[in-house]
Amino acid sequence: MTLILAACSRPPEIIGIDNPALRPAVEAESTRHRIFITSGRAPSEEPGAFLSANRARTLGLASVDVLVPPNHSIGRLKRARRLPPDPRTEFMAVDPVTYAGDAAFVDAINRELESRPADKRTILLFVHGFNNTPTDSLLRLGQFVEDSNFEGVPVLLSWASAARTIRYVHDLNSALIARDMVPEIAEILGQTKAHSVDVFAHSMGSLLTMEGLVERDRSGELGRRKNLNTIVLAAPDIDIDLFRAQLNRLSPEIRRSIFLLISERDAALRVSARLAGGVPRVGAAPLRDLEEFGLTVIDLSDINDSSSGSHSAFAGSPDVVQLIGAGLNSAGRFGEDTSPLIDQILTVSPIRVLRQSPGG
């Protein structure tokens, strides 16, 4: 009942909803992030929604600017509870653009890439999780980019979540449907001038990501056009037996790129496990149960400073979001270049790390 009531009181959709009375006064003090969108959602006619919960048969391409308020604190996402948003204290999503085709989308990404230093021309593909509206995932990515200080170009994969707690099975099917769009997304990003791509998937988005990786690796297309650096699965809502089967179908090279963020205290994944007949989810499994997979696992079970709870500690905990950002901004692979940083954080934070390599 608590979960249902929380869903009913969620904030309004705000994409494209401006506040002309206040925005000009704080524009210079706000931080702006251009977020590109690849979407499996149908367009919406509802003001502020931009994209609907309905599944689209073709891939949509768009972009939106996320404005971070000048009083923002790391790890916190202040949402508007009524319209219009207040840019002095609340995140805004403004200036939505829809692209008519791949070429226009690629050109827009390339302009953003060219505004970065040559060694920062990377793309981060963010795949949101269960129970997300377009605004939910867009603002979360904007906050994550701001707090992690990610220096490349962020791209959101917005699949057709119904954004209702009681629609878990619908969202599960939507995530599986969206995997058919992964080859097209990979082809489009492969046409950009980015020198590499990182993938960050949250919750049920990890299932979509793993299914896409398995299919691309099987076909020999994975990483063919762009170097795939790091794949981070945060609080992965995946049946642990299914995850084992997925890993067994991936090459050792790809498995070495996968990093897990988990928490045994993840209440959302405990609910998922009950809905799935009691089968544990990877993101809430004990660290010892993940040793067999030969992956690097970052255990956030004892993190207690996340403003968004254990399920979204990747963005809600200042230590964690900055750790991830340091890894994504590194010149090489996440694990190699962040090992000293992890060692440093371990001295001041309750983070445990399981470091292993497939076959090692």
Tab-separated table of N, CA and C in Angstrom, residues 10-17 41 44 46-53 79-80 83 85 93 132-137 139 163:
chain	number	residue	atom	x	y	z
A	10	ARG	N	3.522	10.951	-7.159
A	10	ARG	CA	4.763	11.283	-7.818
A	10	ARG	C	4.680	12.681	-8.431
A	11	PRO	N	5.825	13.350	-8.613
A	11	PRO	CA	5.846	14.706	-9.145
A	11	PRO	C	5.317	14.763	-10.578
A	12	PRO	N	4.906	15.945	-11.032
A	12	PRO	CA	4.385	16.073	-12.402
A	12	PRO	C	5.491	15.964	-13.449
A	13	GLU	N	5.090	15.639	-14.657
A	13	GLU	CA	6.020	15.671	-15.786
A	13	GLU	C	6.329	17.127	-16.137
A	14	ILE	N	7.595	17.422	-16.439
A	14	ILE	CA	7.969	18.825	-16.628
A	14	ILE	C	8.782	19.078	-17.894
A	15	ILE	N	8.922	18.099	-18.773
A	15	ILE	CA	9.773	18.285	-19.954
A	15	ILE	C	9.165	19.358	-20.856
A	16	GLY	N	9.898	20.423	-21.066
A	16	GLY	CA	9.430	21.522	-21.904
A	16	GLY	C	8.587	22.547	-21.177
A	17	ILE	N	8.339	22.351	-19.874
A	17	ILE	CA	7.574	23.322	-19.090
A	17	ILE	C	8.541	24.368	-18.536
A	41	ARG	N	9.605	4.777	-26.633
A	41	ARG	CA	8.291	5.282	-26.248
A	41	ARG	C	7.637	6.018	-27.412
A	44	SER	N	3.998	11.844	-26.732
A	44	SER	CA	2.869	12.172	-25.871
A	44	SER	C	2.313	13.541	-26.218
A	46	GLU	N	0.487	15.007	-23.845
A	46	GLU	CA	0.300	15.586	-22.520
A	46	GLU	C	1.393	16.613	-22.241
A	47	PRO	N	1.019	17.830	-21.847
A	47	PRO	CA	2.035	18.845	-21.547
A	47	PRO	C	3.012	18.363	-20.481
A	48	GLY	N	4.293	18.529	-20.781
A	48	GLY	CA	5.318	18.144	-19.833
A	48	GLY	C	5.785	16.717	-19.940
A	49	ALA	N	5.047	15.875	-20.636
A	49	ALA	CA	5.430	14.465	-20.723
A	49	ALA	C	6.402	14.209	-21.864
A	50	PHE	N	6.175	14.842	-23.018
A	50	PHE	CA	7.023	14.710	-24.206
A	50	PHE	C	6.968	13.302	-24.786
A	51	LEU	N	7.227	12.293	-23.948
A	51	LEU	CA	7.142	10.900	-24.361
A	51	LEU	C	6.134	10.195	-23.467
A	52	SER	N	5.417	9.227	-24.024
A	52	SER	CA	4.357	8.546	-23.280
A	52	SER	C	4.849	7.222	-22.724
A	53	ALA	N	3.961	6.509	-22.044
A	53	ALA	CA	4.265	5.172	-21.546
A	53	ALA	C	3.977	4.103	-22.584
A	79	ARG	N	12.838	17.967	-7.168
A	79	ARG	CA	11.822	17.974	-8.224
A	79	ARG	C	10.715	18.966	-7.913
A	80	ALA	N	10.115	19.502	-8.959
A	80	ALA	CA	8.948	20.367	-8.798
A	80	ALA	C	7.733	19.535	-8.404
A	83	LEU	N	3.512	23.003	-11.002
A	83	LEU	CA	4.004	23.688	-12.194
A	83	LEU	C	3.766	25.191	-12.081
A	85	PRO	N	8.104	24.702	-12.703
A	85	PRO	CA	9.215	24.509	-11.771
A	85	PRO	C	9.862	25.845	-11.398
A	93	ALA	N	13.666	20.703	-17.157
A	93	ALA	CA	13.985	20.045	-18.430
A	93	ALA	C	13.370	20.894	-19.535
A	132	ASN	N	9.756	4.223	-14.141
A	132	ASN	CA	10.303	5.533	-14.473
A	132	ASN	C	9.467	6.228	-15.537
A	133	THR	N	9.110	7.478	-15.290
A	133	THR	CA	8.540	8.321	-16.336
A	133	THR	C	9.691	8.905	-17.147
A	134	PRO	N	9.396	9.506	-18.312
A	134	PRO	CA	10.474	10.175	-19.050
A	134	PRO	C	11.174	11.252	-18.218
A	135	THR	N	10.395	12.024	-17.444
A	135	THR	CA	11.003	13.055	-16.603
A	135	THR	C	11.881	12.444	-15.523
A	136	ASP	N	11.415	11.351	-14.898
A	136	ASP	CA	12.197	10.676	-13.859
A	136	ASP	C	13.606	10.358	-14.354
A	137	SER	N	13.672	9.671	-15.477
A	137	SER	CA	14.966	9.197	-15.971
A	137	SER	C	15.818	10.342	-16.504
A	139	LEU	N	15.796	13.621	-15.571
A	139	LEU	CA	16.350	14.432	-14.487
A	139	LEU	C	17.383	13.651	-13.683
A	163	ALA	N	5.641	3.285	-15.450
A	163	ALA	CA	5.822	4.181	-14.305
A	163	ALA	C	4.726	4.004	-13.259
